[in-house]
Tab-separated table of C-alpha atoms in Angstrom:
chain	number	residue	atom	x	y	z
A	21	MET	CA	-26.763	9.744	16.039
A	22	SER	CA	-23.235	11.130	15.806
A	23	LYS	CA	-20.087	9.114	15.423
A	24	PRO	CA	-17.992	8.823	18.566
A	25	ASP	CA	-14.686	10.666	18.470
A	26	ALA	CA	-11.633	8.638	17.548
A	27	ALA	CA	-9.836	7.166	20.509
A	28	PRO	CA	-6.907	9.305	21.613
A	29	GLY	CA	-3.497	7.891	20.876
A	30	PRO	CA	-0.562	8.069	18.532
A	31	ALA	CA	-1.140	8.825	14.868
A	32	ALA	CA	-0.557	6.091	12.299
A	33	PRO	CA	2.893	7.325	11.156
A	34	GLU	CA	4.068	7.273	14.757
A	35	LEU	CA	2.646	3.770	15.276
A	36	ILE	CA	4.396	2.539	12.142
A	37	SER	CA	7.680	4.073	13.306
A	38	GLU	CA	7.226	2.372	16.686
A	39	LYS	CA	6.542	-0.973	14.997
A	40	ILE	CA	9.677	-0.631	12.860
A	41	ALA	CA	11.769	0.242	15.927
A	42	SER	CA	10.287	-2.621	17.951
A	43	LEU	CA	11.340	-5.197	15.367
A	44	GLY	CA	14.975	-4.378	16.058
A	45	ASP	CA	16.361	-6.543	13.272
A	46	TRP	CA	16.623	-6.793	9.486
A	47	ARG	CA	12.814	-6.791	9.188
A	48	GLY	CA	12.600	-3.300	10.689
A	49	THR	CA	15.371	-2.050	8.434
A	50	THR	CA	13.677	-3.573	5.379
A	51	LEU	CA	10.222	-2.218	6.248
A	52	ALA	CA	11.700	1.251	6.872
A	53	ARG	CA	13.474	1.171	3.492
A	54	MET	CA	10.298	0.146	1.667
A	55	ARG	CA	8.282	2.801	3.542
A	56	LYS	CA	10.777	5.425	2.336
A	57	LEU	CA	10.423	4.216	-1.262
A	58	ILE	CA	6.621	4.380	-1.020
A	59	HIS	CA	6.846	8.000	0.143
A	60	GLU	CA	9.309	8.824	-2.643
A	61	ALA	CA	6.970	7.312	-5.231
A	62	ASP	CA	3.891	9.058	-3.814
A	63	PRO	CA	4.523	12.045	-1.555
A	64	GLU	CA	0.743	12.277	-0.942
A	65	VAL	CA	0.459	8.725	0.431
A	66	VAL	CA	-1.548	8.333	3.626
A	67	GLU	CA	-0.291	6.008	6.349
A	68	GLU	CA	-2.805	3.989	8.340
A	69	VAL	CA	-2.653	1.129	10.804
A	70	LYS	CA	-5.295	-1.606	10.483
A	71	TRP	CA	-5.974	-5.192	11.439
A	72	GLY	CA	-4.179	-5.287	14.754
A	73	GLY	CA	-1.193	-3.126	13.841
A	74	THR	CA	-0.513	-3.724	10.146
A	75	PRO	CA	0.963	-0.698	8.351
A	76	VAL	CA	-1.197	0.336	5.396
A	77	TRP	CA	-0.360	2.875	2.694
A	78	SER	CA	-3.306	4.465	0.883
A	79	HIS	CA	-4.111	6.978	-1.816
A	80	ASP	CA	-7.792	7.019	-2.812
A	81	GLY	CA	-7.897	3.451	-1.458
A	82	ILE	CA	-5.378	0.933	-0.196
A	83	LEU	CA	-2.142	0.732	-2.176
A	84	CYS	CA	-0.334	-1.873	-0.090
A	85	THR	CA	0.177	-3.306	3.360
A	86	GLY	CA	3.454	-4.099	5.098
A	87	GLU	CA	3.446	-7.307	7.087
A	88	THR	CA	6.420	-8.748	8.916
A	89	TYR	CA	6.925	-12.460	9.408
A	90	LYS	CA	9.797	-14.479	10.810
A	91	SER	CA	11.392	-15.073	7.417
A	92	VAL	CA	10.051	-12.259	5.178
A	93	VAL	CA	8.755	-8.746	4.999
A	94	LYS	CA	5.661	-8.947	2.791
A	95	LEU	CA	4.272	-5.993	0.862
A	96	THR	CA	0.822	-6.899	-0.421
A	97	PHE	CA	-0.731	-4.709	-3.110
A	98	ALA	CA	-4.530	-4.749	-2.830
A	99	LYS	CA	-5.069	-4.509	-6.602
A	100	GLY	CA	-1.742	-6.007	-7.631
A	101	ALA	CA	-3.236	-8.404	-10.172
A	102	SER	CA	-4.411	-5.367	-12.153
A	103	LEU	CA	-1.003	-3.676	-12.208
A	104	PRO	CA	1.558	-4.005	-14.981
A	105	ASP	CA	4.735	-5.600	-13.606
A	106	PRO	CA	7.203	-5.775	-16.499
A	107	SER	CA	10.160	-6.073	-14.110
A	108	GLN	CA	8.472	-8.967	-12.283
A	109	VAL	CA	8.813	-7.414	-8.835
A	110	PHE	CA	5.854	-9.422	-7.556
A	111	ASN	CA	7.059	-12.789	-6.303
A	112	ALA	CA	4.245	-14.004	-4.017
A	113	SER	CA	0.458	-14.449	-4.036
A	114	LEU	CA	0.637	-14.709	-7.818
A	115	GLU	CA	-2.372	-17.011	-8.111
A	116	GLY	CA	-4.928	-14.581	-6.629
A	117	ASN	CA	-7.514	-12.662	-8.611
A	118	ALA	CA	-6.846	-9.310	-6.915
A	119	ARG	CA	-3.750	-9.179	-4.732
A	120	ARG	CA	-0.073	-9.599	-5.503
A	121	ALA	CA	2.777	-9.455	-3.030
A	122	ILE	CA	6.495	-8.959	-2.734
A	123	ASP	CA	8.254	-11.192	-0.214
A	124	ILE	CA	11.613	-9.822	0.889
A	125	PRO	CA	13.765	-12.290	2.840
A	126	GLU	CA	16.713	-11.291	4.992
A	127	GLY	CA	19.357	-9.839	2.675
A	128	GLY	CA	16.863	-9.681	-0.197
A	129	GLN	CA	16.928	-6.764	-2.592
A	130	VAL	CA	14.108	-5.136	-4.527
A	131	ASP	CA	14.598	-3.161	-7.722
A	132	GLU	CA	13.857	0.285	-6.282
A	133	ALA	CA	12.889	1.927	-9.571
A	134	ALA	CA	10.553	-0.943	-10.484
A	135	PHE	CA	9.022	-0.917	-6.989
A	136	LYS	CA	8.346	2.822	-7.161
A	137	ALA	CA	6.815	2.344	-10.610
A	138	LEU	CA	4.440	-0.256	-9.097
A	139	VAL	CA	3.444	2.188	-6.345
A	140	ARG	CA	2.758	4.903	-8.931
A	141	GLU	CA	0.707	2.435	-11.019
A	142	ALA	CA	-1.294	1.498	-7.904
A	143	VAL	CA	-1.973	5.191	-7.210
A	144	ALA	CA	-3.071	5.763	-10.818
A	145	LEU	CA	-5.415	2.757	-10.664
A	146	ASN	CA	-6.989	3.936	-7.394
A	147	VAL	CA	-7.414	7.496	-8.685
A	148	ALA	CA	-8.993	6.231	-11.928
A	149	SER	CA	-11.295	3.861	-10.013
A	150	LYS	CA	-12.441	6.666	-7.734
A	151	ALA	CA	-13.078	8.987	-10.698
A	152	ALA	CA	-15.059	6.274	-12.501
A	153	LYS	CA	-17.237	5.733	-9.411
A	154	LYS	CA	-17.945	9.475	-9.181
A	155	THR	CA	-18.891	9.599	-12.860
A	156	ALA	CA	-21.159	6.578	-12.497
A	157	ARG	CA	-23.002	8.212	-9.579
A	158	LYS	CA	-23.712	11.499	-11.389
A	159	PRO	CA	-27.357	11.893	-12.364
A	160	ALA	CA	-28.090	12.083	-16.064
A	161	SER	CA	-28.398	15.623	-17.396
A	162	ASN	CA	-31.835	16.938	-18.239
A	163	VAL	CA	-31.556	16.819	-21.991
A	164	LYS	CA	-34.778	17.313	-23.945
A	165	LYS	CA	-35.490	14.782	-26.644
């Protein structure tokens, strides 16, 4: 049985741009700025939209999501607990075993260099995880004993 074709409609980058424009306030400006930083940190990042319209940035797996709430723009890194954060950019969801987040309130600033370093660390972790899975799936070589 074949998979049905994807439903026609706008591509994820267009949907994310529409979401940013529809916010029409500081949250849209903040999300657009963070999106730009993600692309600067990883020019090969893939944009997706999941879970009812949430922007998702991926590279060999999810890097982070961009949620907008009344009082914050939240960037949640799927494997944030495994990432080094010497500049302490993460400021939310610190108690979880996997995720870490950055909450940006109106007027809030994020250290751009430290944020881009986190994105690059997330990419490196995803790439390494994918490579490890491929290696684990390879059959053992036929070595005579």
